[in-house]
């Protein structure tokens, strides 16, 4: 039996979300002049709130405004690394990190599954010692990062689909795997329902209610 521990990242391992802070970290490090586009950001959120655009489209809209259309990946990498350091130092739950270490000590394969961009999640995962990353992928063309998501935003049912694809790629049958899964948010209900051992961590209100209804373990990492 292969043992796997799957962690959501934002507000599960981290205290706060990482996507918007990442965009602003990159903006101030690379091109502060792009602050002139800040007044355009609310239009994306309005469109999303009115269901005129998807969460996927909202993410790439914000990315285009704050990062640009074709930044060079090589020039972004030092700032991605410094952002990962910042997340570890200022935006992570010590108790979550201890749990990651405990799962590793128990021989579990560690998988970080998140809707955040793989672009910077890989650097955070490396610092935490994860074995694999399942995250939202951006198109990279000739060494340049485009505001275009490859496939689906790794969120909700799409995240579960990616987890199933990962198991298939690893040659693992579901019956031969014991999955422990951690998340704070109701959007990860499909992942937790799929797990053998679902754990709600510092859960949002809706997630706490669902966890109590399902009898899932609840951990508070504050």
mmCIF file of C-alpha atoms in Angstrom:
data_model
loop_
_atom_site.group_PDB
_atom_site.id
_atom_site.type_symbol
_atom_site.label_atom_id
_atom_site.label_comp_id
_atom_site.label_asym_id
_atom_site.label_seq_id
_atom_site.Cartn_x
_atom_site.Cartn_y
_atom_site.Cartn_z
ATOM 1 C CA UNK A 1 0.000 0.000 0.000
ATOM 2 C CA UNK A 2 1.457 3.342 -1.104
ATOM 3 C CA UNK A 3 0.811 6.120 1.391
ATOM 4 C CA UNK A 4 0.280 9.639 0.028
ATOM 5 C CA UNK A 5 -0.348 12.920 1.826
ATOM 6 C CA UNK A 6 -1.946 15.589 -0.372
ATOM 7 C CA UNK A 7 -1.914 19.173 0.839
ATOM 8 C CA UNK A 8 -3.716 22.189 -0.483
ATOM 9 C CA UNK A 9 -1.452 25.225 -0.148
ATOM 10 C CA UNK A 10 -3.180 28.598 0.230
ATOM 11 C CA UNK A 11 -4.594 29.003 3.754
ATOM 12 C CA UNK A 12 -3.811 25.353 4.447
ATOM 13 C CA UNK A 13 -0.033 25.546 4.685
ATOM 14 C CA UNK A 14 0.056 29.312 4.247
ATOM 15 C CA UNK A 15 -1.812 31.720 6.498
ATOM 16 C CA UNK A 16 -2.993 33.903 3.616
ATOM 17 C CA UNK A 17 -3.419 33.481 -0.109
ATOM 18 C CA UNK A 18 -0.309 33.634 -2.293
ATOM 19 C CA UNK A 19 -1.522 34.527 -5.783
ATOM 20 C CA UNK A 20 -2.126 38.282 -5.460
ATOM 21 C CA UNK A 21 0.916 38.837 -3.201
ATOM 22 C CA UNK A 22 2.995 37.010 -5.819
ATOM 23 C CA UNK A 23 1.836 39.375 -8.561
ATOM 24 C CA UNK A 24 2.666 42.436 -6.461
ATOM 25 C CA UNK A 25 5.999 40.986 -5.361
ATOM 26 C CA UNK A 26 6.939 40.556 -9.008
ATOM 27 C CA UNK A 27 5.592 43.977 -9.949
ATOM 28 C CA UNK A 28 7.644 45.858 -7.346
ATOM 29 C CA UNK A 29 10.747 43.745 -8.021
ATOM 30 C CA UNK A 30 10.637 44.000 -11.819
ATOM 31 C CA UNK A 31 8.434 46.804 -13.114
ATOM 32 C CA UNK A 32 6.955 49.211 -10.537
ATOM 33 C CA UNK A 33 5.761 51.394 -13.405
ATOM 34 C CA UNK A 34 3.002 48.825 -14.023
ATOM 35 C CA UNK A 35 1.203 50.329 -11.029
ATOM 36 C CA UNK A 36 -0.389 52.624 -13.618
ATOM 37 C CA UNK A 37 -2.633 49.642 -14.494
ATOM 38 C CA UNK A 38 -3.880 49.267 -10.910
ATOM 39 C CA UNK A 39 -7.155 51.150 -11.586
ATOM 40 C CA UNK A 40 -8.047 48.447 -14.134
ATOM 41 C CA UNK A 41 -7.906 45.575 -11.628
ATOM 42 C CA UNK A 42 -11.424 46.085 -10.195
ATOM 43 C CA UNK A 43 -12.980 45.557 -13.623
ATOM 44 C CA UNK A 44 -11.799 41.950 -13.608
ATOM 45 C CA UNK A 45 -13.316 41.314 -10.186
ATOM 46 C CA UNK A 46 -16.558 42.990 -11.245
ATOM 47 C CA UNK A 47 -16.709 40.774 -14.329
ATOM 48 C CA UNK A 48 -16.066 37.711 -12.197
ATOM 49 C CA UNK A 49 -18.655 38.768 -9.625
ATOM 50 C CA UNK A 50 -21.223 39.200 -12.393
ATOM 51 C CA UNK A 51 -20.213 35.798 -13.807
ATOM 52 C CA UNK A 52 -19.128 37.386 -17.073
ATOM 53 C CA UNK A 53 -15.677 35.806 -16.825
ATOM 54 C CA UNK A 54 -14.377 32.657 -15.141
ATOM 55 C CA UNK A 55 -11.944 32.401 -12.232
ATOM 56 C CA UNK A 56 -9.414 31.195 -14.807
ATOM 57 C CA UNK A 57 -9.907 34.312 -16.932
ATOM 58 C CA UNK A 58 -9.725 36.569 -13.878
ATOM 59 C CA UNK A 59 -6.330 35.140 -12.946
ATOM 60 C CA UNK A 60 -4.838 35.688 -16.382
ATOM 61 C CA UNK A 61 -6.403 39.174 -16.633
ATOM 62 C CA UNK A 62 -4.669 40.232 -13.412
ATOM 63 C CA UNK A 63 -1.467 38.550 -14.518
ATOM 64 C CA UNK A 64 -1.422 40.419 -17.820
ATOM 65 C CA UNK A 65 -1.875 43.761 -16.055
ATOM 66 C CA UNK A 66 0.738 43.284 -13.331
ATOM 67 C CA UNK A 67 3.327 41.006 -14.949
ATOM 68 C CA UNK A 68 2.928 41.888 -18.598
ATOM 69 C CA UNK A 69 2.215 39.705 -21.609
ATOM 70 C CA UNK A 70 5.565 38.005 -22.210
ATOM 71 C CA UNK A 71 8.070 38.398 -19.352
ATOM 72 C CA UNK A 72 11.226 36.317 -19.607
ATOM 73 C CA UNK A 73 11.189 33.357 -17.239
ATOM 74 C CA UNK A 74 14.949 33.540 -16.654
ATOM 75 C CA UNK A 75 14.656 37.119 -15.400
ATOM 76 C CA UNK A 76 11.700 36.193 -13.184
ATOM 77 C CA UNK A 77 13.393 33.261 -11.439
ATOM 78 C CA UNK A 78 15.481 35.191 -8.857
ATOM 79 C CA UNK A 79 12.341 37.049 -7.780
ATOM 80 C CA UNK A 80 10.319 33.817 -7.675
ATOM 81 C CA UNK A 81 12.948 32.355 -5.347
ATOM 82 C CA UNK A 82 12.879 35.419 -3.104
ATOM 83 C CA UNK A 83 9.083 35.261 -3.022
ATOM 84 C CA UNK A 84 9.214 31.619 -1.913
ATOM 85 C CA UNK A 85 11.589 32.619 0.882
ATOM 86 C CA UNK A 86 9.150 35.333 1.946
ATOM 87 C CA UNK A 87 6.249 32.857 2.044
ATOM 88 C CA UNK A 88 8.215 30.490 4.240
ATOM 89 C CA UNK A 89 9.346 33.249 6.601
ATOM 90 C CA UNK A 90 6.187 35.340 6.857
ATOM 91 C CA UNK A 91 3.177 33.406 5.578
ATOM 92 C CA UNK A 92 3.191 29.808 6.769
ATOM 93 C CA UNK A 93 1.688 27.890 9.667
ATOM 94 C CA UNK A 94 4.445 26.314 11.814
ATOM 95 C CA UNK A 95 2.008 23.547 12.788
ATOM 96 C CA UNK A 96 1.348 22.796 9.114
ATOM 97 C CA UNK A 97 5.062 22.499 8.430
ATOM 98 C CA UNK A 98 5.428 20.154 11.399
ATOM 99 C CA UNK A 99 2.630 17.998 9.994
ATOM 100 C CA UNK A 100 4.363 17.860 6.613
ATOM 101 C CA UNK A 101 7.504 16.687 8.385
ATOM 102 C CA UNK A 102 5.507 14.092 10.337
ATOM 103 C CA UNK A 103 3.942 12.719 7.153
ATOM 104 C CA UNK A 104 7.388 12.467 5.584
ATOM 105 C CA UNK A 105 8.682 10.628 8.641
ATOM 106 C CA UNK A 106 5.795 8.156 8.326
ATOM 107 C CA UNK A 107 6.918 7.358 4.791
ATOM 108 C CA UNK A 108 4.152 9.187 2.943
ATOM 109 C CA UNK A 109 4.730 10.575 -0.525
ATOM 110 C CA UNK A 110 4.108 14.309 -0.256
ATOM 111 C CA UNK A 111 2.003 15.999 -2.937
ATOM 112 C CA UNK A 112 1.189 19.715 -3.007
ATOM 113 C CA UNK A 113 -2.076 20.269 -4.918
ATOM 114 C CA UNK A 114 -3.106 23.888 -5.403
ATOM 115 C CA UNK A 115 -4.858 26.308 -7.720
ATOM 116 C CA UNK A 116 -1.874 28.648 -7.416
ATOM 117 C CA UNK A 117 0.569 28.938 -10.300
ATOM 118 C CA UNK A 118 3.071 26.126 -10.696
ATOM 119 C CA UNK A 119 5.414 28.937 -11.749
ATOM 120 C CA UNK A 120 6.097 29.805 -8.099
ATOM 121 C CA UNK A 121 4.599 26.839 -6.247
ATOM 122 C CA UNK A 122 7.549 24.668 -7.291
ATOM 123 C CA UNK A 123 9.920 26.908 -5.333
ATOM 124 C CA UNK A 124 7.735 26.755 -2.210
ATOM 125 C CA UNK A 125 7.321 22.985 -2.549
ATOM 126 C CA UNK A 126 11.079 22.548 -2.809
ATOM 127 C CA UNK A 127 11.591 24.390 0.462
ATOM 128 C CA UNK A 128 9.004 22.172 2.157
ATOM 129 C CA UNK A 129 10.453 18.967 0.705
ATOM 130 C CA UNK A 130 7.421 17.900 -1.326
ATOM 131 C CA UNK A 131 7.845 15.036 -3.769
ATOM 132 C CA UNK A 132 5.391 16.292 -6.377
ATOM 133 C CA UNK A 133 3.398 19.391 -7.324
ATOM 134 C CA UNK A 134 -0.055 19.561 -8.905
ATOM 135 C CA UNK A 135 -0.803 23.202 -9.704
ATOM 136 C CA UNK A 136 -2.187 25.577 -12.310
ATOM 137 C CA UNK A 137 0.135 25.638 -15.301
ATOM 138 C CA UNK A 138 0.981 28.666 -17.395
ATOM 139 C CA UNK A 139 1.998 28.492 -21.029
ATOM 140 C CA UNK A 140 5.684 29.207 -21.577
ATOM 141 C CA UNK A 141 6.725 30.028 -25.113
ATOM 142 C CA UNK A 142 10.394 30.408 -26.051
ATOM 143 C CA UNK A 143 11.323 31.139 -22.460
ATOM 144 C CA UNK A 144 8.564 33.705 -21.943
ATOM 145 C CA UNK A 145 5.655 33.371 -19.529
ATOM 146 C CA UNK A 146 2.288 34.008 -21.160
ATOM 147 C CA UNK A 147 -0.994 35.016 -19.474
ATOM 148 C CA UNK A 148 -2.538 31.755 -20.629
ATOM 149 C CA UNK A 149 -3.448 28.778 -18.449
ATOM 150 C CA UNK A 150 -2.718 25.351 -19.888
ATOM 151 C CA UNK A 151 -5.751 23.136 -19.322
ATOM 152 C CA UNK A 152 -7.962 24.078 -16.393
ATOM 153 C CA UNK A 153 -7.419 26.158 -13.296
ATOM 154 C CA UNK A 154 -6.434 23.513 -10.702
ATOM 155 C CA UNK A 155 -9.490 24.144 -8.525
ATOM 156 C CA UNK A 156 -12.471 22.183 -7.216
ATOM 157 C CA UNK A 157 -13.335 19.205 -9.481
ATOM 158 C CA UNK A 158 -10.480 20.103 -11.836
ATOM 159 C CA UNK A 159 -8.026 19.579 -8.971
ATOM 160 C CA UNK A 160 -9.444 16.125 -8.312
ATOM 161 C CA UNK A 161 -9.133 15.310 -12.017
ATOM 162 C CA UNK A 162 -5.460 16.325 -11.869
ATOM 163 C CA UNK A 163 -4.921 14.142 -8.788
ATOM 164 C CA UNK A 164 -6.445 11.157 -10.573
ATOM 165 C CA UNK A 165 -4.263 11.853 -13.612
ATOM 166 C CA UNK A 166 -1.211 12.054 -11.341
ATOM 167 C CA UNK A 167 -1.963 8.649 -9.829
ATOM 168 C CA UNK A 168 -2.372 7.210 -13.312
ATOM 169 C CA UNK A 169 0.940 8.732 -14.433
ATOM 170 C CA UNK A 170 2.612 7.155 -11.402
ATOM 171 C CA UNK A 171 1.125 3.770 -12.309
ATOM 172 C CA UNK A 172 -0.856 3.678 -9.068
ATOM 173 C CA UNK A 173 -4.265 2.034 -8.813
ATOM 174 C CA UNK A 174 -6.640 3.815 -6.428
ATOM 175 C CA UNK A 175 -7.179 0.600 -4.464
ATOM 176 C CA UNK A 176 -3.431 0.334 -3.843
ATOM 177 C CA UNK A 177 -3.091 3.849 -2.410
ATOM 178 C CA UNK A 178 -3.969 5.271 0.991
ATOM 179 C CA UNK A 179 -4.591 9.004 0.673
ATOM 180 C CA UNK A 180 -4.533 11.482 3.518
ATOM 181 C CA UNK A 181 -5.689 14.928 2.325
ATOM 182 C CA UNK A 182 -5.600 18.347 3.957
ATOM 183 C CA UNK A 183 -7.494 21.517 3.053
ATOM 184 C CA UNK A 184 -9.119 24.570 4.581
ATOM 185 C CA UNK A 185 -11.647 25.372 1.852
ATOM 186 C CA UNK A 186 -14.986 24.003 0.670
ATOM 187 C CA UNK A 187 -13.759 24.033 -2.946
ATOM 188 C CA UNK A 188 -11.584 21.060 -1.997
ATOM 189 C CA UNK A 189 -14.565 18.967 -0.925
ATOM 190 C CA UNK A 190 -14.116 16.708 -4.017
ATOM 191 C CA UNK A 191 -10.499 16.014 -3.030
ATOM 192 C CA UNK A 192 -11.399 15.290 0.585
ATOM 193 C CA UNK A 193 -14.321 13.069 -0.413
ATOM 194 C CA UNK A 194 -11.878 11.098 -2.573
ATOM 195 C CA UNK A 195 -9.357 10.663 0.242
ATOM 196 C CA UNK A 196 -9.247 7.793 2.710
ATOM 197 C CA UNK A 197 -8.423 10.213 5.515
ATOM 198 C CA UNK A 198 -9.819 13.717 4.919
ATOM 199 C CA UNK A 199 -8.644 16.449 7.265
ATOM 200 C CA UNK A 200 -10.053 19.983 7.432
ATOM 201 C CA UNK A 201 -7.326 22.389 8.543
ATOM 202 C CA UNK A 202 -8.128 25.769 10.104
ATOM 203 C CA UNK A 203 -11.290 25.478 8.017
ATOM 204 C CA UNK A 204 -13.456 28.217 6.562
ATOM 205 C CA UNK A 205 -17.016 28.327 7.860
ATOM 206 C CA UNK A 206 -18.552 26.197 5.086
ATOM 207 C CA UNK A 207 -15.695 23.689 5.282
ATOM 208 C CA UNK A 208 -16.066 23.382 9.050
ATOM 209 C CA UNK A 209 -19.780 22.654 8.673
ATOM 210 C CA UNK A 210 -19.116 20.044 5.990
ATOM 211 C CA UNK A 211 -16.344 18.427 8.047
ATOM 212 C CA UNK A 212 -18.646 18.108 11.063
ATOM 213 C CA UNK A 213 -21.416 16.679 8.889
ATOM 214 C CA UNK A 214 -19.065 14.132 7.309
ATOM 215 C CA UNK A 215 -17.254 13.335 10.541
ATOM 216 C CA UNK A 216 -13.898 14.484 9.161
ATOM 217 C CA UNK A 217 -11.031 15.334 11.460
ATOM 218 C CA UNK A 218 -10.560 19.065 12.086
ATOM 219 C CA UNK A 219 -7.166 20.599 12.916
ATOM 220 C CA UNK A 220 -6.632 24.211 13.944
ATOM 221 C CA UNK A 221 -3.177 25.439 12.931
ATOM 222 C CA UNK A 222 -3.471 28.971 14.331
#
